[in-house]
Amino acid sequence: MNQTLSSSRVLSGMRPTGRLHLGHYHGVLKNWVKLQHQHECFFFVADWHALTTHYDDPSIIPASIWDMVIDWLAAGVDSESATLFIQSLVPEHAELHLLLSMITPLGWLERVPSYKDQQENLKEKDLATYGFLGYPLLQSADILIYRASQVPVGEDQVAHVELTREVARRFNHLYGREPNFEEHAESARKKMGKKAVKQYSQLRRAYQEQGDLQALETGRGLLEAQQNISVEERERLLGYLEGSGRMILTEPQSLLTKASKMPGLDGQKMSKSYENTISLRDTPADVENRLKRMPTDTNRVRRTDPGDPEKCPVWQFHLVYSDEGTRAWVEEGCRTAGIGCLDCKAPVIESVLNELKPIQQRAAAFEAEPELVKRIMKEGSEKARAVALETMQEVRQVMSLKSLE
Ligand code: TRP
Ligand code: SF4
């Protein structure tokens, strides 16, 4: 891991939906690309999550995985900077899911809003299954097994991260007190260097003896900044700082991804189910045609009718792609019928094609080397698995599952 990266771990996953479109690119992938240079990042394909809704036709999932992963790589998500992996290649996620299921009250899952909503939305499917109820808890296992502190997600996933926090808290409360905790904490503390240890001890005393919240905050910051201690040791020292016992699982925060401004070709949200997408790997001719055919302000029937950009989906594209000058040209030209709609679309078409060009070049390179893509995911999954195993060893131990050793 790059030493300049902050110590907080980032994790996010995507269900394998096949080829991705500009909405994914602007909403999620660009953000991942940025995060991978700032934090230690884990990005993964949630193929088991796909099974919760596609259990009746799983055969399409493998192709969807590879299509999606090629688009990640094409967009600049990079296996050197982030750990990329496939959920089902790290079976410990399932083990942690099972163990967490022991301590998770049914009511917590039943009241996650997506549970009832999705059952309503996907009425044609029978989602009254055990697996579907457990969807957010599997997600909790995904997050907690890496002790991720930040989880970039859209609005619809925030409740799942909140559940994850509650589950982690309950877990730590139930299993976080080990008899030789103070001894462990002490040895971890010694690794920090004299000055930091002294400061840590003072802050801990100030918080525990006087309830000084500022000292607690400063102490947390101090631990975050330590490079020489492992994630596990940091958790232990955090627990020691707070006097709560050890925090075995980290409570994550959601890192809310702003809703993508990228509209679909009809002005609604870009989404496969609305058939209004531009896919990252659509050919330039296709992209051009689709943009040329996309609807405009419906009041602008003839070339001589003035229009209103506010009522036109093309304007939304200008908001994403065009500079001030071009936008002013559109506003003026549209309202006075000075320009035609095809004129107006020309700079958008050019920008989209320019944006897609390097993405498509990279995609073609990866498409030509399926073995390379497989290797990237295999190696990433092995790396992820090693990290997941560290957590599981502790989890098994505190849940008294190591009796044969
Ligand atoms: N449920 C997420 C979605 O549909 C995908 C997902 C699964 C995920 N596990 C995760 C996202 C863990 C973040 C962290 O988008
Ligand atoms: Fe839309 Fe541009 Fe046509 Fe105006 S000129 S209606 S903004 S496409």
Coordinates of C-alpha atoms and ligand atoms in Angstrom, one line a residue:
M1 CA 0.0 0.0 0.0
N2 CA 1.2 3.5 -0.9
Q3 CA 2.4 5.2 2.2
T4 CA 0.8 8.5 1.3
L5 CA -2.6 7.0 1.4
S6 CA -4.8 7.8 4.4
S7 CA -5.3 4.9 6.8
S8 CA -9.0 4.7 6.3
R9 CA -10.1 1.8 4.1
V10 CA -12.7 2.2 1.4
L11 CA -14.9 -0.6 0.2
S12 CA -17.6 -0.7 -2.4
G13 CA -19.4 -3.3 -4.5
M14 CA -21.6 -3.5 -7.6
R15 CA -23.9 -6.2 -8.6
P16 CA -22.9 -7.7 -12.0
T17 CA -25.3 -5.9 -14.3
G18 CA -23.3 -6.4 -17.5
R19 CA -22.1 -3.5 -19.6
L20 CA -22.1 -0.2 -17.9
H21 CA -23.3 3.2 -19.3
L22 CA -22.5 6.9 -18.9
G23 CA -24.7 7.1 -15.8
H24 CA -22.4 4.5 -14.0
Y25 CA -19.4 6.3 -15.3
H26 CA -20.3 9.8 -14.0
G27 CA -22.1 8.5 -10.9
V28 CA -19.8 5.8 -9.6
L29 CA -16.7 4.9 -11.6
K30 CA -15.1 8.4 -11.8
N31 CA -15.5 8.6 -8.0
W32 CA -13.8 5.2 -7.6
V33 CA -10.9 6.3 -9.8
K34 CA -10.4 9.3 -7.7
L35 CA -10.7 7.4 -4.4
Q36 CA -8.2 4.7 -5.4
H37 CA -5.5 7.3 -5.4
Q38 CA -6.5 8.7 -1.9
H39 CA -7.3 5.6 0.1
E40 CA -6.7 1.9 0.3
C41 CA -9.6 0.7 -1.8
F42 CA -11.4 -2.6 -2.3
F43 CA -13.9 -2.8 -5.1
F44 CA -15.8 -6.0 -5.8
V45 CA -18.4 -7.7 -7.9
A46 CA -21.3 -8.7 -5.7
D47 CA -22.3 -11.9 -7.5
W48 CA -24.0 -13.5 -4.6
H49 CA -26.1 -10.4 -4.3
A50 CA -27.2 -10.9 -7.9
L51 CA -28.4 -14.4 -7.0
T52 CA -30.8 -13.0 -4.4
T53 CA -32.9 -11.6 -7.2
H54 CA -31.7 -13.8 -10.2
Y55 CA -31.8 -17.2 -8.6
D56 CA -34.1 -18.4 -11.3
D57 CA -31.7 -17.6 -14.1
P58 CA -28.1 -17.5 -12.8
S59 CA -26.6 -18.5 -16.1
I60 CA -26.4 -14.9 -17.3
I61 CA -24.3 -13.8 -14.3
P62 CA -20.8 -14.9 -15.4
A63 CA -21.0 -13.0 -18.7
S64 CA -22.3 -10.0 -16.8
I65 CA -19.4 -10.1 -14.4
W66 CA -16.8 -10.0 -17.2
D67 CA -18.6 -7.3 -19.1
M68 CA -18.8 -5.1 -16.0
V69 CA -15.2 -5.7 -14.9
I70 CA -13.9 -4.7 -18.4
D71 CA -15.9 -1.5 -18.1
W72 CA -14.4 -0.8 -14.7
L73 CA -10.9 -1.3 -16.0
A74 CA -11.7 0.7 -19.2
A75 CA -12.9 3.6 -17.0
G76 CA -9.6 3.7 -15.2
V77 CA -10.3 1.7 -12.1
D78 CA -6.8 0.2 -11.7
S79 CA -5.8 -3.1 -10.2
E80 CA -2.4 -1.6 -9.1
S81 CA -4.1 1.1 -7.1
A82 CA -7.1 -0.8 -5.8
T83 CA -7.9 -4.4 -4.9
L84 CA -10.5 -5.7 -7.3
F85 CA -12.2 -8.9 -6.5
I86 CA -15.2 -11.2 -6.9
Q87 CA -17.3 -11.8 -3.8
S88 CA -17.9 -15.5 -4.3
L89 CA -14.1 -16.1 -4.6
V90 CA -13.8 -14.9 -1.0
P91 CA -16.1 -17.5 0.7
E92 CA -15.4 -16.0 4.1
H93 CA -18.0 -13.3 3.3
A94 CA -20.5 -16.2 3.5
E95 CA -19.1 -17.4 6.8
L96 CA -19.3 -13.9 8.3
H97 CA -22.8 -13.5 7.0
L98 CA -23.8 -16.7 8.7
L99 CA -22.2 -15.7 12.0
L100 CA -23.7 -12.3 11.9
S101 CA -27.1 -13.8 11.2
M102 CA -26.9 -15.4 14.7
I103 CA -26.9 -12.0 16.4
T104 CA -29.1 -10.0 14.0
P105 CA -32.7 -9.5 15.1
L106 CA -35.2 -10.3 12.4
G107 CA -36.9 -6.9 12.9
W108 CA -33.7 -5.1 11.9
L109 CA -33.9 -6.7 8.5
E110 CA -37.6 -6.5 8.0
R111 CA -37.5 -2.8 8.5
V112 CA -34.8 -2.0 6.0
P113 CA -36.8 0.1 3.4
S114 CA -35.4 -1.7 0.3
Y115 CA -36.9 -5.0 1.5
K116 CA -40.5 -4.1 1.0
D117 CA -39.8 -1.6 -1.8
Q118 CA -38.1 -4.1 -4.0
Q119 CA -40.7 -6.8 -3.3
E120 CA -43.2 -4.3 -4.6
N121 CA -41.1 -3.2 -7.6
L122 CA -40.2 -6.7 -8.7
K123 CA -43.7 -8.2 -8.3
E124 CA -43.1 -10.8 -11.0
K125 CA -40.4 -12.4 -8.8
D126 CA -41.0 -14.3 -5.6
L127 CA -38.7 -12.4 -3.3
A128 CA -40.2 -13.8 -0.1
T129 CA -37.0 -15.7 0.3
Y130 CA -34.5 -16.1 3.1
G131 CA -31.7 -14.9 0.9
F132 CA -33.5 -11.7 -0.1
L133 CA -34.3 -10.8 3.5
G134 CA -30.6 -11.3 4.3
Y135 CA -29.4 -9.1 1.4
P136 CA -28.4 -6.2 3.6
L137 CA -26.8 -8.5 6.1
L138 CA -24.6 -10.1 3.4
Q139 CA -23.7 -6.5 2.5
S140 CA -22.8 -5.9 6.1
A141 CA -20.5 -8.9 6.0
D142 CA -18.9 -7.6 2.8
I143 CA -18.1 -4.3 4.6
L144 CA -17.1 -5.5 8.0
I145 CA -14.8 -8.3 6.9
Y146 CA -12.4 -5.7 5.5
R147 CA -13.0 -3.3 8.5
A148 CA -13.7 -0.6 5.9
S149 CA -14.4 2.8 7.4
Q150 CA -15.8 4.4 4.3
V151 CA -18.3 3.0 1.9
P152 CA -19.1 5.0 -1.2
V153 CA -22.7 4.4 -2.1
G154 CA -25.8 6.0 -3.5
E155 CA -28.7 7.2 -1.5
D156 CA -30.6 3.9 -1.8
Q157 CA -27.8 2.0 0.0
V158 CA -27.4 4.3 3.0
A159 CA -29.8 2.3 5.1
H160 CA -27.7 -0.8 4.5
V161 CA -24.6 0.9 5.8
E162 CA -26.6 2.1 8.8
L163 CA -27.6 -1.5 9.5
T164 CA -24.0 -2.5 9.2
R165 CA -23.1 0.0 11.9
E166 CA -25.7 -1.4 14.2
V167 CA -24.6 -5.0 13.6
A168 CA -21.0 -4.0 14.2
R169 CA -21.9 -2.3 17.5
R170 CA -23.9 -5.3 18.7
F171 CA -21.1 -7.6 17.7
N172 CA -18.5 -5.6 19.5
H173 CA -20.7 -5.3 22.6
L174 CA -21.2 -9.1 22.7
Y175 CA -17.7 -10.3 21.9
G176 CA -15.4 -7.3 22.3
R177 CA -14.3 -8.0 25.8
E178 CA -11.4 -10.4 25.9
P179 CA -9.7 -11.2 29.2
N180 CA -6.2 -10.2 28.2
F181 CA -7.3 -7.2 26.3
E182 CA -5.3 -4.7 28.3
E183 CA -2.1 -6.6 27.8
H184 CA -2.7 -6.7 24.0
A185 CA -3.4 -3.1 23.9
E186 CA -0.3 -2.3 25.9
S187 CA 2.0 -4.2 23.4
A188 CA 0.3 -2.5 20.4
R189 CA 0.8 0.8 22.2
K190 CA 4.6 0.2 22.4
K191 CA 4.8 0.2 18.6
M192 CA 3.8 3.8 18.2
G193 CA 7.0 5.6 19.3
K194 CA 7.6 7.4 22.6
K195 CA 6.1 10.7 21.9
A196 CA 2.8 9.3 20.5
V197 CA 2.5 6.9 23.4
K198 CA 2.8 9.7 25.9
Q199 CA 0.3 11.8 24.1
Y200 CA -2.1 8.8 23.7
S201 CA -1.9 8.1 27.4
Q202 CA -2.6 11.7 28.4
L203 CA -5.5 11.9 26.0
R204 CA -6.9 8.6 27.3
R205 CA -6.7 9.8 30.9
A206 CA -8.3 13.1 30.0
Y207 CA -11.2 11.3 28.4
Q208 CA -11.7 8.5 30.8
E209 CA -11.2 10.6 34.0
Q210 CA -12.7 13.9 33.0
G211 CA -14.9 12.9 30.0
D212 CA -13.0 15.3 27.8
L213 CA -14.6 14.7 24.4
Q214 CA -12.0 16.9 22.6
A215 CA -9.3 14.6 24.0
L216 CA -11.2 11.6 22.6
E217 CA -11.3 13.2 19.2
T218 CA -7.7 14.1 19.2
G219 CA -6.8 10.6 20.4
R220 CA -8.7 9.1 17.5
G221 CA -6.9 11.3 15.1
L222 CA -3.6 10.4 16.7
L223 CA -4.3 6.7 16.1
E224 CA -5.5 7.3 12.6
A225 CA -2.2 8.9 11.8
Q226 CA -0.1 6.0 13.1
Q227 CA 1.7 4.1 10.3
N228 CA 3.4 1.4 12.3
I229 CA 0.4 -0.4 13.8
S230 CA -1.9 -2.8 12.0
V231 CA -5.6 -2.2 11.5
E232 CA -6.3 -4.7 14.2
E233 CA -4.0 -3.0 16.7
R234 CA -5.6 0.4 15.9
E235 CA -9.0 -1.0 16.7
R236 CA -7.7 -2.4 19.9
L237 CA -6.2 1.0 20.9
L238 CA -9.4 2.7 19.9
G239 CA -11.2 0.4 22.2
Y240 CA -8.7 1.1 25.0
L241 CA -9.0 4.8 24.4
E242 CA -12.8 4.7 24.8
G243 CA -12.6 2.2 27.6
S244 CA -15.2 0.1 25.9
G245 CA -13.3 -3.1 25.3
R246 CA -11.9 -4.0 21.9
M247 CA -13.7 -3.0 18.7
I248 CA -13.4 -6.1 16.6
L249 CA -15.5 -4.9 13.8
T250 CA -15.2 -1.3 12.5
E251 CA -18.4 0.8 12.3
P252 CA -18.3 2.2 8.7
Q253 CA -19.6 5.5 7.4
S254 CA -21.3 5.9 4.1
L255 CA -19.6 8.2 1.7
L256 CA -22.6 9.5 -0.1
T257 CA -22.1 9.6 -3.9
K258 CA -23.9 12.6 -5.2
A259 CA -26.7 11.5 -7.6
S260 CA -25.2 11.6 -11.1
K261 CA -26.3 14.6 -13.1
M262 CA -26.1 12.4 -16.1
P263 CA -29.6 12.2 -17.7
G264 CA -30.8 9.5 -20.0
L265 CA -31.6 10.2 -23.7
D266 CA -35.2 11.0 -22.7
G267 CA -34.3 13.3 -19.8
Q268 CA -35.2 10.7 -17.1
K269 CA -32.4 9.1 -15.0
M270 CA -30.1 7.0 -17.2
S271 CA -31.0 3.4 -16.6
K272 CA -31.0 0.2 -18.5
S273 CA -34.6 -0.5 -17.6
Y274 CA -35.7 2.8 -19.3
E275 CA -33.7 2.0 -22.5
N276 CA -32.3 5.5 -22.5
T277 CA -28.6 4.7 -22.0
I278 CA -25.4 5.3 -23.9
S279 CA -23.2 2.4 -23.1
L280 CA -19.5 2.9 -22.6
R281 CA -18.8 0.5 -25.5
D282 CA -21.5 1.7 -28.0
T283 CA -19.8 2.4 -31.3
P284 CA -19.2 6.0 -32.2
A285 CA -21.7 5.7 -35.1
D286 CA -24.3 4.4 -32.6
V287 CA -23.7 7.1 -30.1
E288 CA -24.0 9.7 -32.8
N289 CA -27.2 8.3 -34.1
R290 CA -28.8 7.9 -30.7
L291 CA -27.9 11.5 -29.8
K292 CA -29.2 12.8 -33.1
R293 CA -32.5 11.0 -32.6
M294 CA -32.9 12.0 -29.0
P295 CA -36.0 14.1 -28.3
T296 CA -35.8 17.9 -27.7
D297 CA -38.2 20.5 -26.4
T298 CA -41.5 19.2 -27.7
N299 CA -42.8 22.7 -28.4
R300 CA -40.0 23.1 -31.0
V301 CA -41.7 21.4 -33.9
R302 CA -40.3 23.4 -36.8
R303 CA -36.8 24.8 -37.2
T304 CA -38.3 28.3 -36.9
D305 CA -40.1 27.7 -33.6
P306 CA -38.2 29.1 -30.6
G307 CA -37.5 26.6 -27.8
D308 CA -36.7 26.4 -24.1
P309 CA -33.6 24.6 -23.0
E310 CA -35.2 24.1 -19.5
K311 CA -37.7 21.7 -21.2
C312 CA -35.1 19.9 -23.3
P313 CA -33.0 16.8 -22.3
V314 CA -30.2 17.9 -24.6
W315 CA -29.7 20.9 -22.3
Q316 CA -29.0 18.4 -19.4
F317 CA -26.2 17.1 -21.5
H318 CA -24.8 20.6 -22.0
L319 CA -24.8 21.0 -18.3
V320 CA -22.6 17.9 -18.0
Y321 CA -20.3 18.5 -21.0
S322 CA -20.3 22.1 -22.1
D323 CA -18.4 25.2 -21.0
E324 CA -20.1 28.6 -20.3
G325 CA -19.6 29.9 -23.8
T326 CA -21.3 27.0 -25.4
R327 CA -24.1 27.1 -22.9
A328 CA -24.7 30.8 -23.6
W329 CA -24.7 30.0 -27.4
V330 CA -27.4 27.3 -26.8
E331 CA -29.6 29.5 -24.5
E332 CA -29.5 32.3 -27.0
G333 CA -29.8 30.2 -30.2
C334 CA -32.6 28.0 -28.8
R335 CA -34.8 30.8 -27.5
T336 CA -34.5 32.8 -30.7
A337 CA -34.6 29.9 -33.1
G338 CA -31.2 31.0 -34.2
I339 CA -29.8 27.5 -34.2
G340 CA -31.4 24.2 -35.1
C341 CA -31.5 21.2 -32.7
L342 CA -28.9 19.3 -34.7
D343 CA -26.5 22.3 -34.5
C344 CA -27.2 22.3 -30.7
K345 CA -26.4 18.6 -30.4
A346 CA -23.1 18.8 -32.4
P347 CA -20.9 19.9 -29.5
V348 CA -22.5 17.3 -27.1
I349 CA -21.9 14.6 -29.6
E350 CA -18.3 15.6 -29.9
S351 CA -17.8 15.7 -26.1
V352 CA -19.4 12.3 -25.6
L353 CA -17.3 10.8 -28.3
N354 CA -14.1 12.4 -26.9
E355 CA -14.9 11.1 -23.5
L356 CA -15.6 7.6 -24.7
K357 CA -12.6 7.3 -27.0
P358 CA -9.9 6.5 -24.5
I359 CA -12.4 4.3 -22.5
Q360 CA -13.2 2.3 -25.6
Q361 CA -9.5 1.9 -26.5
R362 CA -8.8 0.5 -23.1
A363 CA -11.9 -1.7 -23.3
A364 CA -10.8 -3.1 -26.6
A365 CA -7.4 -3.9 -25.2
F366 CA -8.9 -5.8 -22.3
E367 CA -11.5 -7.5 -24.5
A368 CA -8.6 -8.9 -26.5
E369 CA -7.0 -10.4 -23.4
P370 CA -9.7 -12.2 -21.4
E371 CA -7.0 -14.2 -19.6
L372 CA -5.5 -11.0 -18.3
V373 CA -8.8 -9.8 -16.9
K374 CA -9.3 -13.1 -15.3
R375 CA -5.9 -13.0 -13.7
I376 CA -6.5 -9.5 -12.4
M377 CA -9.6 -10.7 -10.6
K378 CA -8.1 -13.9 -9.4
E379 CA -5.1 -12.1 -7.9
G380 CA -7.3 -9.4 -6.4
S381 CA -9.5 -12.0 -4.9
E382 CA -6.5 -13.7 -3.3
K383 CA -5.3 -10.5 -1.9
A384 CA -8.8 -9.7 -0.5
R385 CA -9.1 -13.1 0.9
A386 CA -5.9 -12.8 2.9
V387 CA -7.3 -9.6 4.5
A388 CA -10.7 -11.2 5.1
L389 CA -9.1 -14.2 6.8
E390 CA -7.4 -12.0 9.3
T391 CA -10.7 -10.6 10.4
M392 CA -12.3 -14.1 10.4
Q393 CA -9.6 -15.5 12.6
E394 CA -10.5 -13.0 15.2
V395 CA -14.2 -13.4 14.7
R396 CA -14.0 -17.2 15.1
Q397 CA -11.9 -16.8 18.2
V398 CA -14.2 -14.4 20.0
M399 CA -17.2 -16.5 19.0
S400 CA -15.5 -19.6 20.6
L401 CA -15.1 -21.4 17.3
K402 CA -11.5 -22.4 17.7
S403 CA -11.9 -25.2 20.1
L404 CA -9.9 -27.8 18.0
E405 CA -6.7 -25.8 18.1
Ligands
TRP1 N1 -26.1 -3.5 -2.6 C1 -25.2 -2.8 -3.4 C2 -26.0 -2.2 -4.6 O1 -26.9 -2.8 -5.0 C3 -24.0 -3.6 -3.9 C4 -23.2 -4.0 -2.7 C5 -23.1 -5.3 -2.2 C6 -22.4 -3.2 -1.9 N2 -22.3 -5.3 -1.1 C7 -21.8 -4.0 -0.9 C8 -22.1 -1.8 -2.0 C9 -21.0 -3.5 0.0 C10 -21.2 -1.3 -1.0 C11 -20.7 -2.2 0.0 O2 -25.5 -1.2 -5.2
SF4_2 FE1 -33.0 21.5 -27.1 FE2 -30.9 22.6 -28.2 FE3 -33.1 22.1 -29.6 FE4 -33.1 24.0 -27.8 S1 -31.9 24.0 -29.6 S2 -34.7 22.5 -28.1 S3 -31.8 23.1 -26.2 S4 -31.8 20.6 -28.7

